[in-house]
Short mmCIF file of C-alpha atoms in Angstrom, two decimals:
data_model
loop_
_atom_site.label_atom_id
_atom_site.label_comp_id
_atom_site.label_asym_id
_atom_site.label_seq_id
_atom_site.Cartn_x
_atom_site.Cartn_y
_atom_site.Cartn_z
CA MET Y 1 0.00 0.00 0.00
CA LEU Y 2 2.98 2.29 0.58
CA CYS Y 3 5.09 0.90 -2.24
CA SER Y 4 5.17 -2.00 -4.70
CA LYS Y 5 7.34 -4.22 -2.53
CA LEU Y 6 5.88 -7.70 -1.97
CA LEU Y 7 6.39 -9.19 1.48
CA PRO Y 8 5.54 -12.64 2.86
CA ASN Y 9 2.46 -12.70 5.07
CA SER Y 10 3.70 -15.51 7.32
CA SER Y 11 5.13 -13.09 9.86
CA VAL Y 12 4.94 -9.41 10.76
CA ALA Y 13 8.71 -9.23 11.28
CA PRO Y 14 9.54 -8.59 7.59
CA LEU Y 15 6.88 -5.86 7.50
CA ARG Y 16 8.27 -4.11 10.56
CA ARG Y 17 11.80 -4.31 9.18
CA HIS Y 18 10.62 -2.95 5.83
CA LEU Y 19 8.81 -0.03 7.48
CA LYS Y 20 11.80 0.79 9.64
CA THR Y 21 14.32 0.76 6.79
CA VAL Y 22 12.30 2.00 3.80
CA HIS Y 23 9.42 3.98 5.35
CA PRO Y 24 10.72 5.20 8.71
CA GLU Y 25 8.18 8.02 8.73
CA CYS Y 26 5.37 5.43 8.88
CA LYS Y 27 6.73 2.90 11.35
CA ASP Y 28 5.00 4.50 14.34
CA LYS Y 29 1.76 5.39 12.57
CA ASN Y 30 -1.51 3.88 13.74
CA GLN Y 31 -3.70 1.49 11.76
CA ASP Y 32 -5.88 4.26 10.30
CA LEU Y 33 -3.08 5.35 7.98
CA PHE Y 34 -2.77 1.91 6.45
CA VAL Y 35 -6.54 1.57 6.12
CA ARG Y 36 -6.65 4.84 4.16
CA LYS Y 37 -3.75 3.72 2.00
CA LYS Y 38 -5.55 0.48 1.25
CA GLU Y 39 -8.73 2.34 0.27
CA GLN Y 40 -6.73 4.64 -2.00
CA LEU Y 41 -5.06 1.66 -3.64
CA LEU Y 42 -8.38 -0.11 -4.24
CA GLU Y 43 -9.89 3.06 -5.70
CA SER Y 44 -6.89 3.50 -7.97
CA GLN Y 45 -7.18 -0.10 -9.17
CA LYS Y 46 -10.89 0.37 -9.77
CA THR Y 47 -10.24 3.48 -11.86
CA MET Y 48 -7.55 1.71 -13.85
CA MET Y 49 -9.86 -1.24 -14.54
CA HIS Y 50 -12.59 1.13 -15.74
CA VAL Y 51 -10.19 2.94 -18.08
CA THR Y 52 -8.87 -0.36 -19.42
CA GLN Y 53 -12.39 -1.68 -19.96
CA THR Y 54 -13.38 1.50 -21.82
CA ILE Y 55 -10.33 1.25 -24.08
CA ASN Y 56 -11.09 -2.40 -24.81
CA GLU Y 57 -14.72 -1.62 -25.61
CA ASN Y 58 -13.72 1.20 -27.95
CA ALA Y 59 -11.14 -1.03 -29.64
CA THR Y 60 -13.75 -3.74 -30.18
CA GLU Y 61 -16.23 -1.24 -31.63
CA ALA Y 62 -13.57 0.12 -33.99
CA SER Y 63 -12.73 -3.43 -35.06
CA TYR Y 64 -16.37 -4.07 -35.99
CA LEU Y 65 -16.62 -0.79 -37.91
CA VAL Y 66 -13.52 -1.53 -39.96
CA SER Y 67 -14.69 -5.09 -40.61
CA TYR Y 68 -18.07 -3.75 -41.76
CA ARG Y 69 -16.41 -1.46 -44.30
CA ILE Y 70 -14.21 -4.29 -45.54
CA ALA Y 71 -17.30 -6.43 -46.09
CA GLN Y 72 -19.06 -3.57 -47.88
CA ALA Y 73 -16.10 -3.08 -50.21
CA GLY Y 74 -15.71 -6.81 -50.81
CA GLU Y 75 -12.01 -6.66 -49.93
CA VAL Y 76 -9.91 -9.54 -48.65
CA HIS Y 77 -9.86 -9.71 -44.86
CA THR Y 78 -6.07 -9.44 -44.63
CA ILE Y 79 -6.23 -5.85 -45.89
CA ALA Y 80 -7.07 -4.70 -42.36
CA GLU Y 81 -3.82 -5.88 -40.81
CA ASP Y 82 -1.63 -5.47 -43.89
CA LEU Y 83 -2.73 -2.02 -45.03
CA ILE Y 84 -5.49 -0.29 -43.08
CA LYS Y 85 -3.98 -0.55 -39.60
CA PRO Y 86 -0.46 0.58 -40.63
CA CYS Y 87 -1.97 3.55 -42.47
CA VAL Y 88 -4.10 4.54 -39.49
CA LEU Y 89 -1.09 4.29 -37.18
CA ASP Y 90 0.96 6.50 -39.50
CA ILE Y 91 -1.81 9.09 -39.66
CA THR Y 92 -2.30 9.04 -35.89
CA LYS Y 93 1.42 9.53 -35.23
CA CYS Y 94 1.60 12.45 -37.67
CA MET Y 95 -1.62 14.19 -36.63
CA LEU Y 96 -1.69 13.36 -32.92
CA ASP Y 97 1.10 11.64 -31.00
CA GLU Y 98 2.75 8.33 -30.14
CA LYS Y 99 0.49 7.80 -27.13
CA SER Y 100 -2.62 8.00 -29.29
CA ALA Y 101 -1.05 5.68 -31.83
CA LYS Y 102 -0.38 3.19 -29.04
CA HIS Y 103 -4.09 3.19 -28.17
CA VAL Y 104 -5.02 2.72 -31.83
CA SER Y 105 -2.64 -0.22 -32.10
CA THR Y 106 -4.81 -2.15 -29.61
CA VAL Y 107 -7.62 -2.43 -32.18
CA PRO Y 108 -7.75 -6.14 -33.16
CA LEU Y 109 -7.69 -6.43 -36.96
CA SER Y 110 -6.13 -9.79 -37.72
CA ASN Y 111 -7.49 -11.89 -40.57
CA ASP Y 112 -9.29 -14.26 -38.19
CA THR Y 113 -10.71 -11.39 -36.15
CA VAL Y 114 -12.09 -9.60 -39.20
CA SER Y 115 -13.64 -12.86 -40.42
CA ARG Y 116 -15.36 -13.38 -37.06
CA ARG Y 117 -16.56 -9.79 -36.97
CA ILE Y 118 -18.09 -10.04 -40.45
CA HIS Y 119 -19.76 -13.32 -39.52
CA ASP Y 120 -21.17 -11.72 -36.35
CA LEU Y 121 -22.47 -8.73 -38.31
CA ALA Y 122 -24.06 -10.94 -40.96
CA SER Y 123 -25.75 -13.07 -38.31
CA TYR Y 124 -27.08 -9.98 -36.56
CA VAL Y 125 -28.42 -8.44 -39.78
CA LYS Y 126 -30.08 -11.71 -40.77
CA GLN Y 127 -31.72 -12.14 -37.38
CA GLU Y 128 -32.87 -8.52 -37.36
CA LEU Y 129 -34.47 -8.98 -40.78
CA VAL Y 130 -36.22 -12.18 -39.67
CA THR Y 131 -37.51 -10.42 -36.56
CA ARG Y 132 -38.96 -7.61 -38.67
CA LEU Y 133 -40.66 -10.04 -41.06
CA GLN Y 134 -42.21 -11.92 -38.16
CA LYS Y 135 -44.10 -8.74 -37.27
CA ALA Y 136 -45.13 -7.33 -40.65
CA ARG Y 137 -46.72 -8.14 -43.98
CA PHE Y 138 -44.26 -8.12 -46.85
CA VAL Y 139 -43.79 -8.59 -50.58
CA LEU Y 140 -41.47 -11.21 -52.07
CA GLN Y 141 -39.62 -10.90 -55.35
CA ILE Y 142 -38.28 -14.29 -56.40
CA ASP Y 143 -35.66 -14.47 -59.11
CA GLU Y 144 -33.97 -17.52 -60.56
CA SER Y 145 -30.82 -16.60 -62.40
CA THR Y 146 -27.58 -18.17 -63.55
CA GLU Y 147 -24.12 -16.93 -62.68
CA VAL Y 148 -21.11 -16.86 -65.00
CA ALA Y 149 -20.00 -20.37 -64.03
CA GLY Y 150 -23.43 -21.73 -64.96
CA LEU Y 151 -24.63 -22.28 -61.39
CA ALA Y 152 -28.35 -21.66 -60.89
CA ILE Y 153 -29.05 -19.21 -58.08
CA LEU Y 154 -32.26 -18.58 -56.16
CA LEU Y 155 -32.59 -14.94 -55.12
CA VAL Y 156 -35.38 -13.79 -52.84
CA ILE Y 157 -35.82 -10.06 -52.26
CA VAL Y 158 -38.23 -8.86 -49.61
CA ARG Y 159 -39.95 -5.48 -49.30
CA TYR Y 160 -41.65 -4.55 -46.05
CA PRO Y 161 -42.78 -1.53 -44.03
CA TYR Y 162 -40.51 -0.49 -41.19
CA GLU Y 163 -41.13 2.54 -39.01
CA ASN Y 164 -42.06 5.33 -41.46
CA SER Y 165 -40.72 3.90 -44.71
CA PHE Y 166 -40.43 0.78 -46.84
CA GLU Y 167 -37.27 -1.30 -46.72
CA GLU Y 168 -35.85 -3.71 -49.29
CA ASP Y 169 -33.42 -6.48 -48.35
CA MET Y 170 -32.11 -9.74 -49.73
CA LEU Y 171 -33.72 -12.57 -47.82
CA MET Y 172 -32.17 -15.57 -49.58
CA CYS Y 173 -29.35 -16.33 -51.97
CA SER Y 174 -29.14 -20.06 -52.44
CA PRO Y 175 -27.69 -22.36 -55.13
CA LEU Y 176 -30.08 -24.57 -57.07
CA PRO Y 177 -29.54 -27.90 -58.81
CA THR Y 178 -29.95 -27.72 -62.57
CA ASN Y 179 -33.02 -29.97 -62.52
CA THR Y 180 -35.00 -28.01 -59.94
CA THR Y 181 -38.75 -28.10 -60.55
CA GLY Y 182 -41.19 -25.35 -59.67
CA GLU Y 183 -42.44 -27.34 -56.69
CA GLU Y 184 -38.92 -27.82 -55.32
CA PHE Y 185 -38.29 -24.17 -55.98
CA PHE Y 186 -41.06 -23.06 -53.60
CA ASN Y 187 -40.38 -25.87 -51.13
CA LYS Y 188 -36.91 -24.42 -50.61
CA ILE Y 189 -38.43 -21.08 -49.67
CA ASN Y 190 -41.05 -22.71 -47.46
CA ILE Y 191 -38.38 -24.63 -45.53
CA PHE Y 192 -36.54 -21.37 -44.92
CA PHE Y 193 -39.72 -19.77 -43.59
CA GLU Y 194 -40.39 -22.71 -41.28
CA GLU Y 195 -36.85 -22.64 -39.90
CA LYS Y 196 -37.07 -18.91 -39.21
CA ILE Y 197 -40.66 -19.11 -37.90
CA ILE Y 198 -41.98 -16.68 -40.50
CA SER Y 199 -45.65 -17.14 -41.35
CA VAL Y 200 -46.42 -17.46 -45.06
CA GLY Y 201 -49.73 -15.82 -44.21
CA THR Y 202 -47.94 -12.49 -43.87
CA ILE Y 203 -46.90 -12.52 -47.55
CA ALA Y 204 -48.93 -9.79 -49.23
CA LEU Y 205 -47.74 -10.40 -52.80
CA THR Y 206 -45.17 -12.47 -54.66
CA PHE Y 207 -43.39 -11.68 -57.92
CA VAL Y 208 -41.57 -14.49 -59.69
CA GLN Y 209 -38.98 -13.91 -62.38
CA MET Y 210 -37.64 -17.13 -63.89
CA GLY Y 211 -34.35 -16.77 -65.71
CA PRO Y 212 -33.34 -19.06 -68.59
CA ARG Y 213 -31.20 -22.07 -67.72
CA ARG Y 214 -27.89 -22.57 -69.48
#
């Protein structure tokens, strides 16, 4: 409590010797002094833990924001650690100082971290969309198209009211076998609705656009 020296607690003799040699001004003090010192130490530790927690929370939030932009741009995940982070550190050192750059360096942006962040964000967005559809009537636009490699793709776009406007989101993007029939086509969508507990009774209208198979 007076210094960072660690002493064994098996006997008071080492403590008395330490006080006498290192802190002679405190050797005759009563217990109240040490109680106050202990309280000050605990308060200091509490403050340090709060500051550390805040820094960690901010670093995590920054990591998610960077990962979100990487996903939006369709860039490889390694760009965060290989390019973005070094650039941000350079800018911070030039515009602010080394201390600020040290804080910025705590933002986790490894390849694995960015991948996890993007997965977390995608899961959250998907669950949020499902939650909205469970509470509203909506319109489906179903499109069957073929990508460059010849793979048939089922695309399902959903339009629904949310707050004071209408939103449009992609609900499904799923590969299809080349011999998919119309019945299998709609069964695939129905299975998705059952898994997500979305009532087909809330579908107000459905548009189907069937693309040519290659």
